[in-house]
Amino acid sequence: MSPVLFSHTNSICPAADHQTAQFILLRLQPPLARMDAGEFRRRGKEMVDYVADYLENIEQRPVYPDVEPGYLRKLIPTEAPEDPESYEEVMKDVERVIMPGVTHWHSPNFFAYFPTASSYPAMLADMLCGAIGCIGFSWAASPACTELETVMLDWLGKMLKLPDCFIAGTEGHGGGVIQSTASEATLVALLAARCKSVKRVQASNPKLSEAEICSKLVAYTSEQAHSSVERAGLIGGVMMKKVPTDFNYSLRGPLLQKMIEEDKAAGLIPFFFCATLGTTSCCSFDHLPDLGPICIKENMWMHVDAAYAGSSFICPEFRPLLDGVEFADSFNFNPHKWLLINFDCSAMWVKKRTDIIGAFKVEPFYLKHDNQESGLVTDYRHWQIPLGRRFRSLKMWFVFRMFGIKQLQAYIRKHVALAKEFESLVRADKRFEICAEVVLGLVCFRVKGSNELNQALLKRITKCREIHLVPCQLAGRVVLRFCVCAASTESHHVQSAWQHITQLTFELLQEQIN
Ligand SMILES: *Cc1c(COP(=O)(O)O)cnc(C)c1O
């Protein structure tokens, strides 16, 4: 034992005695039993095999699990184990406990929601991210983490042909950041807009308090917008009004303008508008070339949420859908939905970096570093809600380089072609109807007939577990959403899915007659 330890044992401070005792105990313990590098090498290779086997054979598993709520608690102990268990024991339970309760999002028979992206290069990059394990809240906290992110957002922005004002490596004032989700991006945009508007109103009315101004602020979005936009309003403590859409479920200028006029006349302050490109229900598109100029004229921040559709804008034929983005203050989409980069990776660009940095900047002493004042350094903690952030740009770098833009475009086009194939199958069957224009990988359809009939059909589909779909409501009607999701979905999966749907429909209609 070291003399240092004994020199403290007569201390009059009980805390110090306690610490000493702990320290002695620690030295008497056997070394911690934990996975060493040798075992990690072996288990890591096994895990890679397990993952590849899982994905190669995923089709053999029912796409949707057959479990009741609470199923899992019964399968594992009520407490964490006192003593270490072996890796084998844990892995054995993956098949016993976990897999029966997994909805297999990467099954080629998964057609629900929107896709969540997955590719081997992204998974490998994520492993590396875990290994480096840095928390890149500031430039100094890991310069590569910050700098790669800035450059990757520029690469991606250029792939989308975003206007230069959003690209960091230009003369402009813009730049990109990876947020965890589109919901966070919308909230960050709304909070930045709120801060900017409060400052602007206070500049001309210095007597007004922030609370008084906030109670008058009003934000707008379309009635088809994602629920996260409404939540951003709730979290941000401002009014959020829903503007009706046209027959295409698309928002046009005149209705927004009318609402703004009414609200201004009532003494409210319009400050924020969230447009959607590719709505979650039916993949409709708000008309930015109309809406953008209104926002500029009214001093309103325009945020564009293209969570799903954004990935398609890397293809020249879909890029016109993004026209009008030049009017936006911020733009966001999820490469983690449709660009082969595993969750989480939500790409957000702003036209003026200072708008979001200025809104959230707090500088405790322990986070300051020398070259901060140069203006050349990006500290991404000012761009987001959490402090900590992972090295997510590695996934982008691996995927962009290992696929190349051409393969990424081909991937998008393949999914759109499969959706069109499904659409033509639906159109060829007189019992069914298409409910919204098929622009990308989503087909909204229904059996001609009552909402109950469509609900009954969906219930059967879900119960059979051969394919998985979710519904939506359009103009009061229950509609089924068929979205091409998995990287492994091929034409024959689409054909079998349609056969399955028509078979179940046939049975259902027969029963109704009898
Ligand atoms: C999926 C989706 C979202 C939510 O995405 P998160 O990243 O999970 O927050 C938001 N808006 C639209 C239009 C979406 O399709």
Short mmCIF file of C-alpha atoms and ligand atoms in Angstrom, two decimals:
data_model
loop_
_atom_site.label_atom_id
_atom_site.label_comp_id
_atom_site.label_asym_id
_atom_site.label_seq_id
_atom_site.Cartn_x
_atom_site.Cartn_y
_atom_site.Cartn_z
CA MET A 1 0.00 0.00 0.00
CA SER A 2 1.24 3.42 -0.78
CA PRO A 3 2.26 5.72 2.05
CA VAL A 4 -0.06 8.31 0.62
CA LEU A 5 -3.01 6.22 1.65
CA PHE A 6 -1.83 5.94 5.27
CA SER A 7 -1.07 9.60 5.58
CA HIS A 8 -4.80 10.24 5.36
CA THR A 9 -6.10 7.57 7.69
CA ASN A 10 -5.85 9.80 10.72
CA SER A 11 -7.69 12.57 9.05
CA ILE A 12 -10.35 14.29 11.09
CA CYS A 13 -12.50 14.59 7.98
CA PRO A 14 -14.90 11.62 7.77
CA ALA A 15 -15.37 12.13 4.05
CA ALA A 16 -11.66 11.73 3.44
CA ASP A 17 -11.63 8.56 5.55
CA HIS A 18 -14.48 7.20 3.56
CA GLN A 19 -12.67 7.94 0.32
CA THR A 20 -9.54 6.21 1.57
CA ALA A 21 -11.51 3.14 2.54
CA GLN A 22 -13.11 3.06 -0.89
CA PHE A 23 -9.75 3.35 -2.52
CA ILE A 24 -8.30 0.43 -0.49
CA LEU A 25 -11.33 -1.68 -1.32
CA LEU A 26 -10.90 -0.91 -4.99
CA ARG A 27 -7.30 -2.12 -4.88
CA LEU A 28 -8.31 -5.41 -3.27
CA GLN A 29 -10.90 -6.19 -5.96
CA PRO A 30 -10.05 -8.57 -8.79
CA PRO A 31 -9.75 -6.77 -12.14
CA LEU A 32 -13.07 -5.86 -13.74
CA ALA A 33 -14.36 -8.67 -15.90
CA ARG A 34 -15.19 -6.97 -19.13
CA MET A 35 -14.87 -7.60 -22.82
CA ASP A 36 -11.24 -7.07 -23.85
CA ALA A 37 -9.99 -6.16 -27.30
CA GLY A 38 -9.43 -9.81 -28.18
CA GLU A 39 -13.00 -10.79 -27.40
CA PHE A 40 -14.31 -7.65 -29.07
CA ARG A 41 -12.55 -8.62 -32.31
CA ARG A 42 -14.18 -12.03 -32.20
CA ARG A 43 -17.66 -10.89 -31.13
CA GLY A 44 -17.57 -7.98 -33.51
CA LYS A 45 -17.07 -10.29 -36.45
CA GLU A 46 -19.84 -12.53 -35.17
CA MET A 47 -22.14 -9.54 -34.85
CA VAL A 48 -21.41 -8.44 -38.39
CA ASP A 49 -22.38 -11.96 -39.52
CA TYR A 50 -25.53 -11.83 -37.42
CA VAL A 51 -26.49 -8.48 -38.94
CA ALA A 52 -25.83 -9.64 -42.51
CA ASP A 53 -27.79 -12.87 -41.87
CA TYR A 54 -30.64 -10.89 -40.36
CA LEU A 55 -30.91 -8.57 -43.33
CA GLU A 56 -30.37 -11.26 -45.96
CA ASN A 57 -33.09 -13.45 -44.50
CA ILE A 58 -35.43 -10.78 -43.20
CA GLU A 59 -38.14 -11.79 -45.66
CA GLN A 60 -38.65 -15.07 -43.83
CA ARG A 61 -39.81 -13.21 -40.72
CA PRO A 62 -43.38 -11.89 -40.46
CA VAL A 63 -43.04 -8.17 -41.13
CA TYR A 64 -45.29 -7.26 -38.20
CA PRO A 65 -44.95 -8.86 -34.76
CA ASP A 66 -47.56 -11.05 -33.09
CA VAL A 67 -47.30 -9.79 -29.50
CA GLU A 68 -49.52 -8.08 -26.97
CA PRO A 69 -48.53 -4.95 -25.02
CA GLY A 70 -46.41 -5.96 -22.02
CA TYR A 71 -45.13 -9.13 -23.72
CA LEU A 72 -41.49 -8.36 -23.00
CA ARG A 73 -41.60 -7.83 -19.24
CA LYS A 74 -42.64 -11.44 -18.80
CA LEU A 75 -39.63 -12.70 -20.72
CA ILE A 76 -36.80 -11.15 -18.71
CA PRO A 77 -35.93 -10.81 -14.99
CA THR A 78 -37.37 -7.93 -13.02
CA GLU A 79 -33.91 -6.71 -11.92
CA ALA A 80 -30.54 -6.22 -13.61
CA PRO A 81 -28.14 -9.09 -12.86
CA GLU A 82 -25.71 -8.71 -9.93
CA ASP A 83 -22.98 -10.64 -11.71
CA PRO A 84 -21.83 -10.44 -15.30
CA GLU A 85 -23.45 -12.69 -17.85
CA SER A 86 -21.75 -13.97 -20.97
CA TYR A 87 -22.13 -12.54 -24.43
CA GLU A 88 -23.63 -15.85 -25.60
CA GLU A 89 -26.37 -15.58 -22.99
CA VAL A 90 -27.23 -12.07 -24.14
CA MET A 91 -27.24 -12.95 -27.83
CA LYS A 92 -29.40 -16.01 -27.23
CA ASP A 93 -32.01 -13.69 -25.77
CA VAL A 94 -31.98 -11.44 -28.81
CA GLU A 95 -33.88 -14.13 -30.73
CA ARG A 96 -36.02 -15.12 -27.73
CA VAL A 97 -36.94 -11.68 -26.36
CA ILE A 98 -36.29 -9.00 -28.96
CA MET A 99 -36.95 -10.37 -32.43
CA PRO A 100 -40.51 -11.59 -31.70
CA GLY A 101 -41.39 -7.97 -30.86
CA VAL A 102 -39.68 -6.27 -33.79
CA THR A 103 -41.53 -4.63 -36.66
CA HIS A 104 -39.11 -5.30 -39.50
CA TRP A 105 -38.80 -1.93 -41.18
CA HIS A 106 -36.23 -3.29 -43.64
CA SER A 107 -38.36 -6.18 -44.80
CA PRO A 108 -39.20 -5.83 -48.51
CA ASN A 109 -42.82 -6.33 -47.41
CA PHE A 110 -42.84 -3.24 -45.21
CA PHE A 111 -44.89 -0.50 -46.89
CA ALA A 112 -45.93 1.56 -43.86
CA TYR A 113 -45.18 5.15 -42.78
CA PHE A 114 -42.22 6.50 -44.73
CA PRO A 115 -38.96 4.60 -45.16
CA THR A 116 -36.15 4.69 -42.65
CA ALA A 117 -32.83 4.48 -44.40
CA SER A 118 -30.28 1.72 -43.96
CA SER A 119 -27.09 0.68 -45.70
CA TYR A 120 -23.98 -1.23 -44.79
CA PRO A 121 -21.60 1.73 -45.31
CA ALA A 122 -23.71 3.84 -42.94
CA MET A 123 -23.74 1.07 -40.33
CA LEU A 124 -19.96 0.71 -40.54
CA ALA A 125 -19.52 4.46 -40.21
CA ASP A 126 -21.77 4.37 -37.16
CA MET A 127 -19.48 1.78 -35.59
CA LEU A 128 -16.56 4.11 -36.10
CA CYS A 129 -18.61 6.95 -34.65
CA GLY A 130 -19.19 4.82 -31.56
CA ALA A 131 -15.49 4.05 -31.31
CA ILE A 132 -14.33 7.66 -31.55
CA GLY A 133 -17.16 8.46 -29.17
CA CYS A 134 -16.55 12.19 -29.09
CA ILE A 135 -19.17 14.73 -28.05
CA GLY A 136 -18.79 17.40 -30.69
CA PHE A 137 -20.55 20.37 -29.12
CA SER A 138 -17.77 22.78 -30.06
CA TRP A 139 -15.06 22.94 -32.66
CA ALA A 140 -12.39 22.25 -30.03
CA ALA A 141 -14.31 19.29 -28.61
CA SER A 142 -13.32 17.43 -31.79
CA PRO A 143 -12.43 19.55 -34.81
CA ALA A 144 -12.98 16.77 -37.36
CA CYS A 145 -16.52 16.20 -36.07
CA THR A 146 -17.46 19.82 -36.68
CA GLU A 147 -15.54 20.37 -39.90
CA LEU A 148 -16.67 17.19 -41.66
CA GLU A 149 -20.26 18.06 -40.80
CA THR A 150 -20.00 21.52 -42.34
CA VAL A 151 -18.46 20.14 -45.52
CA MET A 152 -20.91 17.22 -45.77
CA LEU A 153 -23.85 19.61 -45.48
CA ASP A 154 -22.27 21.61 -48.30
CA TRP A 155 -21.87 18.47 -50.42
CA LEU A 156 -25.47 17.51 -49.78
CA GLY A 157 -26.72 21.05 -50.35
CA LYS A 158 -24.96 21.08 -53.72
CA MET A 159 -26.42 17.66 -54.58
CA LEU A 160 -29.84 19.28 -54.09
CA LYS A 161 -28.78 22.41 -55.99
CA LEU A 162 -29.69 24.54 -53.00
CA PRO A 163 -29.09 28.24 -53.64
CA ASP A 164 -25.56 29.35 -52.68
CA CYS A 165 -26.89 31.37 -49.78
CA PHE A 166 -27.41 28.10 -47.85
CA ILE A 167 -23.92 26.75 -48.48
CA ALA A 168 -21.27 27.48 -45.84
CA GLY A 169 -18.23 27.42 -48.12
CA THR A 170 -19.35 30.51 -50.05
CA GLU A 171 -19.43 34.25 -49.55
CA GLY A 172 -22.94 33.92 -48.07
CA HIS A 173 -24.01 33.75 -44.45
CA GLY A 174 -25.65 30.35 -44.52
CA GLY A 175 -24.71 26.83 -43.62
CA GLY A 176 -25.93 23.44 -42.58
CA VAL A 177 -26.17 21.37 -39.43
CA ILE A 178 -27.25 17.83 -38.62
CA GLN A 179 -30.23 17.73 -36.29
CA SER A 180 -31.56 14.48 -34.87
CA THR A 181 -35.01 14.78 -36.41
CA ALA A 182 -37.16 16.97 -38.62
CA SER A 183 -39.25 17.75 -35.55
CA GLU A 184 -36.23 19.32 -33.86
CA ALA A 185 -35.34 21.27 -36.99
CA THR A 186 -38.85 22.76 -37.11
CA LEU A 187 -38.70 23.66 -33.43
CA VAL A 188 -35.25 25.24 -33.77
CA ALA A 189 -36.47 27.27 -36.75
CA LEU A 190 -39.58 28.40 -34.88
CA LEU A 191 -37.62 29.42 -31.79
CA ALA A 192 -35.08 31.33 -33.89
CA ALA A 193 -37.92 33.08 -35.71
CA ARG A 194 -39.59 33.94 -32.41
CA CYS A 195 -36.38 35.47 -31.06
CA LYS A 196 -35.87 37.49 -34.24
CA SER A 197 -39.44 38.79 -34.24
CA VAL A 198 -39.39 39.75 -30.57
CA LYS A 199 -36.24 41.78 -31.20
CA ARG A 200 -37.74 43.43 -34.25
CA VAL A 201 -40.99 44.38 -32.54
CA GLN A 202 -39.11 45.63 -29.48
CA ALA A 203 -36.92 47.83 -31.65
CA SER A 204 -39.96 49.89 -32.66
CA ASN A 205 -41.96 49.40 -29.41
CA PRO A 206 -39.37 49.37 -26.59
CA LYS A 207 -42.08 49.34 -23.91
CA LEU A 208 -43.53 46.00 -24.96
CA SER A 209 -42.32 43.05 -22.87
CA GLU A 210 -41.25 39.79 -24.47
CA ALA A 211 -44.27 38.06 -22.92
CA GLU A 212 -46.66 40.62 -24.41
CA ILE A 213 -45.13 40.19 -27.84
CA CYS A 214 -45.11 36.39 -27.68
CA SER A 215 -48.79 36.34 -26.80
CA LYS A 216 -49.48 38.10 -30.10
CA LEU A 217 -47.18 36.05 -32.31
CA VAL A 218 -48.91 33.75 -34.74
CA ALA A 219 -47.44 30.97 -36.88
CA TYR A 220 -48.99 29.18 -39.85
CA THR A 221 -48.77 25.81 -41.49
CA SER A 222 -50.99 23.76 -43.76
CA GLU A 223 -53.64 21.46 -42.38
CA GLN A 224 -51.63 18.64 -43.98
CA ALA A 225 -48.43 19.49 -42.08
CA HIS A 226 -46.81 16.92 -39.83
CA SER A 227 -47.95 16.85 -36.21
CA SER A 228 -44.47 17.94 -35.14
CA VAL A 229 -45.23 21.43 -36.52
CA GLU A 230 -48.21 21.81 -34.21
CA ARG A 231 -46.03 20.56 -31.36
CA ALA A 232 -43.33 23.12 -32.18
CA GLY A 233 -45.99 25.79 -31.64
CA LEU A 234 -47.00 24.24 -28.31
CA ILE A 235 -43.40 23.92 -27.11
CA GLY A 236 -42.52 27.38 -28.37
CA GLY A 237 -45.57 28.85 -26.65
CA VAL A 238 -47.00 30.56 -29.73
CA MET A 239 -50.23 30.26 -31.65
CA MET A 240 -50.10 27.90 -34.63
CA LYS A 241 -52.85 28.24 -37.21
CA LYS A 242 -53.67 25.63 -39.82
CA VAL A 243 -54.38 26.88 -43.31
CA PRO A 244 -56.72 24.83 -45.53
CA THR A 245 -55.27 23.23 -48.66
CA ASP A 246 -56.61 22.99 -52.21
CA PHE A 247 -58.01 19.89 -53.97
CA ASN A 248 -54.44 18.58 -54.33
CA TYR A 249 -53.82 18.92 -50.56
CA SER A 250 -51.38 21.65 -51.45
CA LEU A 251 -51.22 25.06 -49.82
CA ARG A 252 -51.50 28.10 -52.10
CA GLY A 253 -50.78 31.76 -51.50
CA PRO A 254 -54.22 33.43 -51.39
CA LEU A 255 -55.57 31.50 -48.39
CA LEU A 256 -52.42 32.17 -46.37
CA GLN A 257 -52.53 35.85 -47.33
CA LYS A 258 -56.17 36.08 -46.28
CA MET A 259 -55.50 34.60 -42.85
CA ILE A 260 -52.53 36.91 -42.34
CA GLU A 261 -54.68 39.95 -43.17
CA GLU A 262 -57.38 38.88 -40.71
CA ASP A 263 -54.87 38.23 -37.96
CA LYS A 264 -53.07 41.54 -38.46
CA ALA A 265 -56.42 43.34 -38.32
CA ALA A 266 -57.05 41.58 -35.00
CA GLY A 267 -53.75 42.92 -33.63
CA LEU A 268 -51.74 39.73 -33.97
CA ILE A 269 -48.19 39.51 -35.29
CA PRO A 270 -47.63 36.88 -38.02
CA PHE A 271 -44.01 35.69 -37.69
CA PHE A 272 -43.51 32.14 -38.96
CA PHE A 273 -44.69 29.85 -41.69
CA CYS A 274 -43.79 26.19 -42.07
CA ALA A 275 -44.26 24.86 -45.60
CA THR A 276 -44.26 21.15 -46.35
CA LEU A 277 -42.78 19.50 -49.41
CA GLY A 278 -44.05 15.93 -49.38
CA THR A 279 -46.71 15.77 -46.67
CA THR A 280 -46.84 12.71 -44.48
CA SER A 281 -50.41 11.72 -45.37
CA CYS A 282 -50.23 11.89 -49.13
CA CYS A 283 -46.93 13.45 -50.23
CA SER A 284 -48.48 16.69 -51.45
CA PHE A 285 -46.41 19.83 -52.01
CA ASP A 286 -47.08 23.35 -50.81
CA HIS A 287 -46.58 25.93 -53.52
CA LEU A 288 -43.40 27.73 -52.47
CA PRO A 289 -43.20 30.18 -55.41
CA ASP A 290 -46.53 31.65 -54.18
CA LEU A 291 -45.91 31.38 -50.47
CA GLY A 292 -42.29 32.55 -50.29
CA PRO A 293 -42.89 36.13 -51.50
CA ILE A 294 -45.77 36.50 -49.01
CA CYS A 295 -43.45 35.54 -46.15
CA ILE A 296 -40.83 38.02 -47.33
CA LYS A 297 -43.37 40.82 -47.68
CA GLU A 298 -44.81 40.09 -44.21
CA ASN A 299 -41.43 39.73 -42.49
CA MET A 300 -42.21 36.11 -41.66
CA TRP A 301 -39.67 33.34 -41.32
CA MET A 302 -40.32 30.57 -43.83
CA HIS A 303 -39.19 27.09 -42.82
CA VAL A 304 -39.48 24.26 -45.34
CA ASP A 305 -40.05 20.73 -44.04
CA ALA A 306 -39.23 18.20 -46.76
CA ALA A 307 -38.50 15.34 -44.36
CA TYR A 308 -39.27 12.52 -46.79
CA ALA A 309 -39.33 14.13 -50.24
CA GLY A 310 -36.07 16.03 -49.79
CA SER A 311 -33.89 13.08 -50.80
CA SER A 312 -35.55 12.95 -54.22
CA PHE A 313 -34.37 16.47 -55.06
CA ILE A 314 -30.93 15.04 -55.90
CA CYS A 315 -32.56 13.86 -59.16
CA PRO A 316 -32.88 16.65 -61.76
CA GLU A 317 -36.39 15.48 -62.70
CA PHE A 318 -37.62 16.01 -59.11
CA ARG A 319 -35.63 19.17 -58.38
CA PRO A 320 -38.43 21.48 -59.66
CA LEU A 321 -40.43 20.40 -56.61
CA LEU A 322 -37.95 22.42 -54.55
CA ASP A 323 -38.37 25.61 -56.59
CA GLY A 324 -39.07 28.57 -54.32
CA VAL A 325 -36.65 27.38 -51.62
CA GLU A 326 -34.69 30.56 -52.35
CA PHE A 327 -37.36 32.40 -50.34
CA ALA A 328 -36.87 30.18 -47.27
CA ASP A 329 -34.98 31.13 -44.14
CA SER A 330 -34.44 27.49 -43.26
CA PHE A 331 -34.81 24.18 -45.05
CA ASN A 332 -34.73 20.65 -43.69
CA PHE A 333 -35.02 17.06 -44.82
CA ASN A 334 -34.15 13.63 -43.46
CA PRO A 335 -31.38 11.74 -45.25
CA HIS A 336 -32.26 9.14 -42.62
CA LYS A 337 -35.52 8.54 -44.41
CA TRP A 338 -34.61 7.98 -48.01
CA LEU A 339 -30.91 8.53 -48.62
CA LEU A 340 -29.40 5.31 -47.28
CA ILE A 341 -28.07 6.95 -44.10
CA ASN A 342 -29.29 5.22 -40.95
CA PHE A 343 -31.21 7.18 -38.31
CA ASP A 344 -30.45 9.76 -37.00
CA CYS A 345 -29.46 12.28 -39.64
CA SER A 346 -31.73 15.24 -40.33
CA ALA A 347 -30.09 17.87 -42.51
CA MET A 348 -30.97 21.50 -41.85
CA TRP A 349 -29.74 24.61 -43.62
CA VAL A 350 -30.21 28.25 -42.70
CA LYS A 351 -29.71 31.29 -44.83
CA LYS A 352 -28.28 33.35 -41.99
CA ARG A 353 -26.21 31.45 -39.45
CA THR A 354 -26.47 34.33 -37.00
CA ASP A 355 -30.26 33.92 -36.86
CA ILE A 356 -30.07 30.59 -35.10
CA ILE A 357 -26.79 31.09 -33.30
CA GLY A 358 -28.07 34.39 -31.92
CA ALA A 359 -31.24 32.80 -30.64
CA PHE A 360 -29.67 30.11 -28.47
CA LYS A 361 -26.23 31.37 -27.51
CA VAL A 362 -25.15 30.84 -23.92
CA GLU A 363 -21.44 30.78 -23.14
CA PRO A 364 -20.38 29.21 -19.87
CA PHE A 365 -16.68 29.60 -19.09
CA TYR A 366 -15.87 25.91 -19.36
CA LEU A 367 -16.97 25.82 -23.00
CA LYS A 368 -14.93 28.79 -24.19
CA HIS A 369 -11.83 28.31 -26.27
CA ASP A 370 -9.12 30.54 -27.71
CA ASN A 371 -9.91 30.89 -31.37
CA GLN A 372 -13.61 31.43 -30.80
CA GLU A 373 -13.63 35.08 -31.64
CA SER A 374 -12.11 34.62 -35.08
CA GLY A 375 -15.50 33.95 -36.65
CA LEU A 376 -14.03 30.99 -38.51
CA VAL A 377 -15.04 28.50 -35.89
CA THR A 378 -18.38 26.77 -35.81
CA ASP A 379 -19.65 25.60 -32.44
CA TYR A 380 -22.63 23.45 -33.30
CA ARG A 381 -24.03 23.56 -29.78
CA HIS A 382 -25.46 26.99 -30.66
CA TRP A 383 -27.40 25.47 -33.56
CA GLN A 384 -29.38 22.88 -31.63
CA ILE A 385 -31.25 22.12 -28.43
CA PRO A 386 -29.00 19.53 -26.73
CA LEU A 387 -25.38 20.19 -25.87
CA GLY A 388 -24.02 16.78 -26.86
CA ARG A 389 -23.89 15.50 -30.40
CA ARG A 390 -22.49 12.41 -32.11
CA PHE A 391 -20.13 12.28 -35.08
CA ARG A 392 -23.00 11.72 -37.50
CA SER A 393 -21.37 13.22 -40.56
CA LEU A 394 -19.20 10.09 -40.82
CA LYS A 395 -22.28 8.23 -42.04
CA MET A 396 -22.83 10.84 -44.73
CA TRP A 397 -19.21 10.75 -45.85
CA PHE A 398 -19.13 6.96 -46.14
CA VAL A 399 -22.47 6.78 -47.96
CA PHE A 400 -21.83 9.66 -50.39
CA ARG A 401 -18.43 8.26 -51.33
CA MET A 402 -19.33 4.60 -51.53
CA PHE A 403 -22.54 5.11 -53.54
CA GLY A 404 -21.75 8.26 -55.45
CA ILE A 405 -24.48 10.62 -56.59
CA LYS A 406 -25.43 8.39 -59.54
CA GLN A 407 -26.20 5.35 -57.40
CA LEU A 408 -28.16 7.46 -54.94
CA GLN A 409 -30.21 8.86 -57.80
CA ALA A 410 -30.77 5.36 -59.16
CA TYR A 411 -31.98 4.27 -55.72
CA ILE A 412 -34.59 7.05 -55.56
CA ARG A 413 -35.72 6.37 -59.14
CA LYS A 414 -36.14 2.68 -58.43
CA HIS A 415 -38.46 3.37 -55.51
CA VAL A 416 -40.49 5.85 -57.53
CA ALA A 417 -40.79 3.32 -60.38
CA LEU A 418 -42.02 0.64 -57.94
CA ALA A 419 -44.64 3.06 -56.59
CA LYS A 420 -45.77 3.81 -60.15
CA GLU A 421 -46.00 0.08 -60.79
CA PHE A 422 -48.27 -0.31 -57.77
CA GLU A 423 -50.31 2.70 -58.89
CA SER A 424 -50.98 1.13 -62.28
CA LEU A 425 -52.10 -2.11 -60.63
CA VAL A 426 -54.58 -0.14 -58.52
CA ARG A 427 -55.80 1.88 -61.51
CA ALA A 428 -56.42 -1.29 -63.51
CA ASP A 429 -58.84 -2.61 -60.88
CA LYS A 430 -62.28 -0.99 -60.97
CA ARG A 431 -62.96 -1.78 -57.31
CA PHE A 432 -60.22 0.61 -56.22
CA GLU A 433 -59.37 4.28 -56.58
CA ILE A 434 -56.19 6.37 -56.31
CA CYS A 435 -56.69 9.19 -53.80
CA ALA A 436 -53.77 11.55 -54.42
CA GLU A 437 -51.30 12.17 -57.19
CA VAL A 438 -48.40 9.71 -57.04
CA VAL A 439 -45.30 11.88 -57.23
CA LEU A 440 -42.65 9.85 -55.38
CA GLY A 441 -42.67 6.53 -53.54
CA LEU A 442 -46.10 6.79 -51.88
CA VAL A 443 -49.43 5.58 -53.27
CA CYS A 444 -52.66 6.57 -51.51
CA PHE A 445 -55.53 4.29 -52.50
CA ARG A 446 -58.77 2.85 -51.20
CA VAL A 447 -61.51 0.40 -52.00
CA LYS A 448 -64.44 2.29 -53.47
CA GLY A 449 -66.93 2.20 -50.64
CA SER A 450 -67.31 3.13 -47.01
CA ASN A 451 -64.61 4.07 -44.52
CA GLU A 452 -65.63 0.99 -42.51
CA LEU A 453 -64.88 -1.24 -45.47
CA ASN A 454 -61.41 0.24 -45.84
CA GLN A 455 -60.78 -0.03 -42.12
CA ALA A 456 -61.84 -3.68 -42.18
CA LEU A 457 -59.47 -4.34 -45.08
CA LEU A 458 -56.57 -2.72 -43.28
CA LYS A 459 -57.32 -4.73 -40.17
CA ARG A 460 -57.08 -7.96 -42.15
CA ILE A 461 -53.86 -6.90 -43.81
CA THR A 462 -52.32 -6.11 -40.43
CA LYS A 463 -53.53 -9.39 -38.94
CA CYS A 464 -52.10 -11.51 -41.77
CA ARG A 465 -48.64 -9.99 -41.20
CA GLU A 466 -47.55 -10.64 -44.77
CA ILE A 467 -47.24 -6.97 -45.58
CA HIS A 468 -47.53 -3.90 -43.41
CA LEU A 469 -49.41 -0.68 -44.28
CA VAL A 470 -50.83 2.23 -42.32
CA PRO A 471 -53.83 4.42 -43.14
CA CYS A 472 -54.38 8.14 -43.39
CA GLN A 473 -57.38 10.40 -43.67
CA LEU A 474 -57.90 12.60 -46.71
CA ALA A 475 -60.92 14.88 -46.87
CA GLY A 476 -62.70 12.76 -44.28
CA ARG A 477 -62.06 9.49 -46.09
CA VAL A 478 -60.03 6.56 -44.77
CA VAL A 479 -57.22 5.89 -47.22
CA LEU A 480 -54.52 3.22 -47.31
CA ARG A 481 -50.94 4.34 -47.77
CA PHE A 482 -48.61 2.09 -49.72
CA CYS A 483 -45.07 3.39 -49.49
CA VAL A 484 -42.04 1.71 -51.03
CA CYS A 485 -39.68 1.61 -48.07
CA ALA A 486 -37.03 -1.11 -47.96
CA ALA A 487 -33.82 -1.09 -49.99
CA SER A 488 -34.55 -4.74 -50.89
CA THR A 489 -38.06 -4.21 -52.28
CA GLU A 490 -38.35 -5.47 -55.85
CA SER A 491 -41.10 -5.62 -58.45
CA HIS A 492 -42.19 -9.11 -57.38
CA HIS A 493 -42.77 -7.87 -53.81
CA VAL A 494 -45.02 -5.13 -55.13
CA GLN A 495 -46.89 -7.64 -57.30
CA SER A 496 -47.38 -10.11 -54.43
CA ALA A 497 -48.45 -7.30 -52.12
CA TRP A 498 -51.14 -6.31 -54.62
CA GLN A 499 -52.25 -9.91 -55.03
CA HIS A 500 -52.51 -10.23 -51.27
CA ILE A 501 -54.53 -7.01 -50.99
CA THR A 502 -56.93 -7.98 -53.76
CA GLN A 503 -57.38 -11.48 -52.30
CA LEU A 504 -58.30 -10.06 -48.90
CA THR A 505 -60.57 -7.50 -50.56
CA PHE A 506 -62.30 -10.26 -52.52
CA GLU A 507 -62.93 -12.24 -49.32
CA LEU A 508 -64.21 -9.19 -47.53
CA LEU A 509 -66.60 -8.23 -50.33
CA GLN A 510 -67.85 -11.84 -50.60
CA GLU A 511 -68.65 -11.88 -46.89
CA GLN A 512 -70.52 -8.61 -47.20
CA ILE A 513 -72.72 -10.02 -49.94
CA ASN A 514 -73.45 -13.23 -48.01
C1 LIG B 1 -41.43 11.99 -41.11
C2 LIG B 1 -41.81 13.40 -41.13
C3 LIG B 1 -41.51 14.24 -40.05
C4 LIG B 1 -40.96 13.74 -38.76
O1 LIG B 1 -39.65 13.36 -38.88
P1 LIG B 1 -38.74 13.18 -37.59
O2 LIG B 1 -37.36 13.26 -38.15
O3 LIG B 1 -39.06 11.82 -37.04
O4 LIG B 1 -39.06 14.24 -36.63
C5 LIG B 1 -41.79 15.59 -40.19
N1 LIG B 1 -42.35 16.09 -41.30
C6 LIG B 1 -42.68 15.31 -42.34
C7 LIG B 1 -43.31 15.91 -43.55
C8 LIG B 1 -42.42 13.93 -42.28
O5 LIG B 1 -42.76 13.16 -43.32
#
